[in-house]
Structures are given as structure tokens and as C-alpha cells.
Coordinates of C-alpha atoms in Angstrom, one line a residue:
X1 CA 94.2 118.4 99.7
X2 CA 96.8 116.8 102.1
X3 CA 99.3 114.2 101.0
X4 CA 101.6 112.4 103.4
X5 CA 105.0 110.7 102.7
X6 CA 104.7 107.0 102.3
X7 CA 106.3 105.1 105.2
X8 CA 105.3 101.7 103.8
X9 CA 104.6 100.1 100.5
X10 CA 101.3 98.5 101.5
X11 CA 98.5 98.5 104.1
X12 CA 98.9 96.8 107.5
X13 CA 96.8 93.7 108.2
X14 CA 94.5 95.8 110.4
X15 CA 94.0 98.3 107.6
X16 CA 93.3 95.6 105.1
X17 CA 90.8 93.9 107.4
X18 CA 89.1 97.2 108.2
X19 CA 88.7 98.0 104.5
X20 CA 87.4 94.6 103.6
X21 CA 84.8 94.7 106.4
X22 CA 83.7 98.2 105.5
X23 CA 83.0 97.7 101.8
X24 CA 81.8 94.0 102.0
X25 CA 78.8 93.3 99.9
X26 CA 78.0 90.1 101.7
X27 CA 79.1 87.9 104.6
X28 CA 78.6 84.4 105.9
X29 CA 77.5 84.0 109.5
X30 CA 77.7 80.6 111.2
X31 CA 76.0 80.4 114.6
X32 CA 74.1 77.9 116.6
X33 CA 74.6 75.2 113.9
X34 CA 73.1 77.3 111.1
X35 CA 74.9 79.0 108.2
X36 CA 73.5 82.3 107.0
X37 CA 74.4 84.0 103.8
X38 CA 73.8 87.7 104.4
X39 CA 73.7 90.0 101.3
X40 CA 72.9 93.6 100.6
X41 CA 75.5 95.1 102.9
X42 CA 76.3 98.0 100.5
X43 CA 76.2 101.3 102.3
X44 CA 75.9 99.7 105.8
X45 CA 79.0 97.5 105.9
X46 CA 79.3 94.4 107.9
X47 CA 79.9 96.5 111.0
X48 CA 76.4 97.9 110.5
X49 CA 75.1 94.4 111.3
X50 CA 77.7 93.4 113.9
X51 CA 79.2 95.3 116.9
X52 CA 82.5 93.9 118.1
X53 CA 83.6 94.4 121.6
X54 CA 86.3 93.0 123.9
X55 CA 85.0 90.2 126.3
X56 CA 86.8 92.0 129.2
X57 CA 84.8 95.2 128.8
X58 CA 81.8 93.8 130.7
X59 CA 79.2 94.1 127.9
X60 CA 76.3 91.7 128.1
X61 CA 74.4 90.3 131.1
X62 CA 76.5 88.2 133.5
X63 CA 75.6 84.6 133.7
X64 CA 73.7 84.4 130.4
X65 CA 74.6 81.6 128.0
X66 CA 76.7 82.5 125.0
X67 CA 76.3 81.2 121.5
X68 CA 79.5 80.7 119.4
X69 CA 79.5 82.7 116.1
X70 CA 81.8 82.9 113.1
X71 CA 81.7 85.6 110.5
X72 CA 83.4 85.1 107.2
X73 CA 84.1 87.7 104.6
X74 CA 86.0 87.4 101.3
X75 CA 87.9 90.0 99.3
X76 CA 87.6 89.3 95.5
X77 CA 89.6 91.0 92.9
X78 CA 87.4 93.1 90.5
X79 CA 89.5 92.3 87.4
X80 CA 89.0 89.0 85.6
X81 CA 92.0 87.2 87.0
X82 CA 92.6 83.4 87.2
X83 CA 92.6 83.4 90.9
X84 CA 90.4 86.3 92.1
X85 CA 90.5 85.6 95.8
X86 CA 92.7 88.2 97.5
X87 CA 92.0 87.7 101.1
X88 CA 89.6 86.1 103.7
X89 CA 88.6 87.7 107.0
X90 CA 87.3 85.4 109.8
X91 CA 85.8 86.9 113.0
X92 CA 84.9 84.5 115.8
X93 CA 83.3 85.2 119.1
X94 CA 80.2 84.8 121.2
X95 CA 76.7 86.2 121.1
X96 CA 73.9 86.2 123.7
X97 CA 71.2 84.7 121.4
X98 CA 71.0 82.8 118.1
X99 CA 71.9 85.1 115.2
X100 CA 68.9 86.4 113.2
X101 CA 70.0 87.5 109.7
X102 CA 66.7 89.4 109.1
X103 CA 67.2 91.7 112.0
X104 CA 67.9 95.4 111.3
X105 CA 69.6 95.8 114.6
X106 CA 73.3 95.4 115.2
X107 CA 74.3 92.1 116.9
X108 CA 76.7 92.5 119.8
X109 CA 79.6 90.1 119.4
X110 CA 82.2 89.4 122.1
X111 CA 85.2 89.0 119.8
X112 CA 87.5 86.1 120.3
X113 CA 89.7 86.3 117.2
X114 CA 90.0 88.4 114.1
X115 CA 92.0 86.6 111.4
X116 CA 93.2 87.9 108.0
X117 CA 94.4 85.2 105.4
X118 CA 96.1 86.4 102.2
X119 CA 99.1 85.7 100.1
X120 CA 101.4 86.6 103.0
X121 CA 99.8 83.9 105.3
X122 CA 97.6 84.2 108.3
X123 CA 97.6 87.2 110.6
X124 CA 95.7 87.6 113.9
X125 CA 94.6 91.2 114.3
X126 CA 93.9 92.5 117.9
X127 CA 90.6 94.4 118.3
X128 CA 92.4 97.5 119.4
X129 CA 94.3 97.6 116.1
X130 CA 91.2 96.9 114.1
X131 CA 89.3 99.7 115.8
X132 CA 92.3 102.1 115.4
X133 CA 92.8 101.3 111.7
X134 CA 91.5 103.6 109.0
X135 CA 89.4 102.4 106.0
X136 CA 91.4 102.9 102.8
X137 CA 90.2 106.0 101.0
X138 CA 90.1 104.0 97.7
X139 CA 88.3 101.0 99.2
X140 CA 84.8 102.1 98.1
X141 CA 85.8 103.0 94.5
X142 CA 88.6 100.5 93.9
X143 CA 86.4 98.2 91.8
X144 CA 85.3 101.0 89.5
X145 CA 88.9 102.3 89.1
X146 CA 90.3 98.8 88.2
X147 CA 87.4 98.1 85.8
X148 CA 88.1 101.5 84.1
X149 CA 91.8 100.7 83.9
X150 CA 91.2 97.3 82.3
X151 CA 88.5 98.5 79.9
X152 CA 89.7 101.9 78.9
X153 CA 93.5 102.1 79.6
X154 CA 95.1 98.7 79.1
X155 CA 98.1 100.6 77.7
X156 CA 98.8 101.9 81.2
X157 CA 99.3 98.4 82.5
X158 CA 101.8 97.7 79.8
X159 CA 103.7 100.9 80.6
X160 CA 103.7 100.1 84.3
X161 CA 105.3 96.7 83.5
X162 CA 108.5 98.6 82.8
X163 CA 109.0 98.8 86.6
X164 CA 108.8 95.0 87.0
X165 CA 111.8 92.7 87.3
X166 CA 112.5 91.4 83.8
X167 CA 112.7 87.9 85.3
X168 CA 109.0 88.2 86.1
X169 CA 107.9 89.3 82.7
X170 CA 109.7 86.6 80.6
X171 CA 107.0 84.3 79.2
X172 CA 104.3 86.6 80.3
X173 CA 100.8 85.7 79.0
X174 CA 98.8 88.5 80.6
X175 CA 99.1 91.3 83.1
X176 CA 96.1 92.8 84.9
X177 CA 95.7 95.2 87.9
X178 CA 95.1 93.2 91.0
X179 CA 94.6 95.9 93.6
X180 CA 94.9 99.6 94.2
X181 CA 95.0 101.3 97.6
X182 CA 96.4 104.4 99.3
X183 CA 99.9 103.1 99.1
X184 CA 100.2 101.9 95.6
X185 CA 99.0 99.6 92.8
X186 CA 99.5 95.8 92.4
X187 CA 99.7 94.0 89.1
X188 CA 99.1 90.3 88.6
X189 CA 101.5 88.8 86.0
X190 CA 100.1 85.6 84.7
X191 CA 102.2 82.9 83.1
X192 CA 101.3 79.5 81.7
X193 CA 101.3 77.6 85.0
X194 CA 101.9 80.3 87.6
X195 CA 101.5 83.9 88.5
X196 CA 103.5 86.7 90.2
X197 CA 102.2 89.8 91.9
X198 CA 104.2 93.1 91.5
X199 CA 103.7 95.9 94.0
X200 CA 104.3 99.4 92.7
X201 CA 104.3 101.9 95.6
X202 CA 103.1 105.5 95.2
X203 CA 105.7 108.2 96.1
X204 CA 103.1 109.7 98.5
X205 CA 100.3 107.9 100.4
X206 CA 96.8 109.0 99.4
X207 CA 94.5 110.5 101.9
X208 CA 91.6 111.3 99.5
X209 CA 90.3 109.4 96.5
X210 CA 90.8 112.3 94.1
X211 CA 94.5 112.2 94.6
X212 CA 94.9 108.8 92.8
X213 CA 95.4 110.3 89.4
X214 CA 98.4 112.3 90.5
X215 CA 100.1 109.3 92.1
X216 CA 99.5 107.0 89.1
X217 CA 101.0 109.7 86.9
X218 CA 104.1 109.7 89.2
X219 CA 104.4 106.0 88.9
X220 CA 104.1 106.2 85.1
X221 CA 106.8 108.8 85.0
X222 CA 109.1 106.5 87.0
X223 CA 108.2 103.7 84.5
X224 CA 109.1 106.0 81.5
X225 CA 112.4 106.9 83.1
X226 CA 113.2 103.2 83.7
X227 CA 112.5 102.4 80.1
X228 CA 114.8 105.3 78.9
X229 CA 117.5 104.1 81.3
X230 CA 117.2 100.6 79.9
X231 CA 117.5 101.8 76.3
X232 CA 120.5 104.0 77.2
X233 CA 122.4 101.2 79.0

């Protein structure tokens, strides 16, 4: 197994977008005035149904009409939070013919814009960055991991809270895991009328899913040390 030092505390917008697209269970396609809800993407991913390319690469037949298309994907938190929407991905572009959701073939899309919307705002991701980005190694198993953490190890979340700013834990009603990726784990701290997300980075970025236990243990060790330091102060 190979670990690499963490250079950042979270994924880039391109990495997030890539992971969302790869593990999407469904997507909404709006084309030629029609809205299609496409389901059952498990195992094939959205990019198994759509092929994105740059309009400047000459793909497609010259002079043929183009139909505008918009593809929408949502990233929903697995845990039962108040606000489970974590991010939206919107891909806009052109296709040569009206989109057919029943087709088993990949539809070629001349990409115009790829947009990620999340708590940090709106980010436009160039196709070159999207193509170069890696899918997070935990993306496919994140939901199962978070469900397991909530159902079987709620005490771990309580222990991880020791690393949060005390100002964010005063008046806390509930804390749940919001997300986990190669760079760390994010907790959602819910208060009566608001919430706050706390990012706890791993000491080392994960390259394989089976490394997550080691990194969570390292974060828990840091939380234990923080608690001891607080008691000794």
C-alpha cells in the first residue's frame, strides 16, 4: 500500500466533480425541450451514458445542427442530516440529435460549461481539469462507511468533536458525519436554527479504500491528545 503526504485538506473542485459524476445513481437530462430522469447508473456512471469533448477538437459532422443539452447531477449526504444536499453538478453543451434516454450507447456532448455548486459557491471546471482529475478512492464506498459510522460507532463522532472549535459545539443538538474522502472526514454540527461543518483532515492522503481505518485512527489519536491537553490546561 502506498500513502502520500496530504498537501491539502480537501478535494479540488475538479476531483469533487469527477467523483460525483462517477458514482451517480441518477441524472437529469434536459434537451430539445424535454426533461428526462435517467436512473440505474450504478456501475456504469454518468460518463458511461455521456461522452464529453471539447468543441474545438473537431468531433461531429461539420454543418450539422446542434441541440442544446443540460445534464444535472446532485450529491446527497448518506447520513440523515437536515440539509442533505452537498453539491450540484451541471454540464451544458450541444449534441447532434435529440437525446434518447433509453439508448445504451454513449451520447457525444460538445461541452460548453461544467459547473460545481456547493457550500463554497459556484466553480467552473475546465474539461482538461475534469479529465485529469482522479475519482476519490472512497467515492464508491463512502455511503456504506458513513452509514456504518452512524449506526455502529456513534461514539467515534463524539470523540472526533474534541478537535472542533468549542465555539462551534456550544448549544450543539446533534453531530453527524457529512462526508469522508481521501483527504479527511467532515462532521455536520447541527444547532437549533443553524449548522456548521467541521473538516478534520487526515495526516496522509488515502490512495486505496482499505487505508481509511488507519487514517481515522490517527485522527482519533489527535482528538484524544487534544482532550488530554484541555484537561491539563
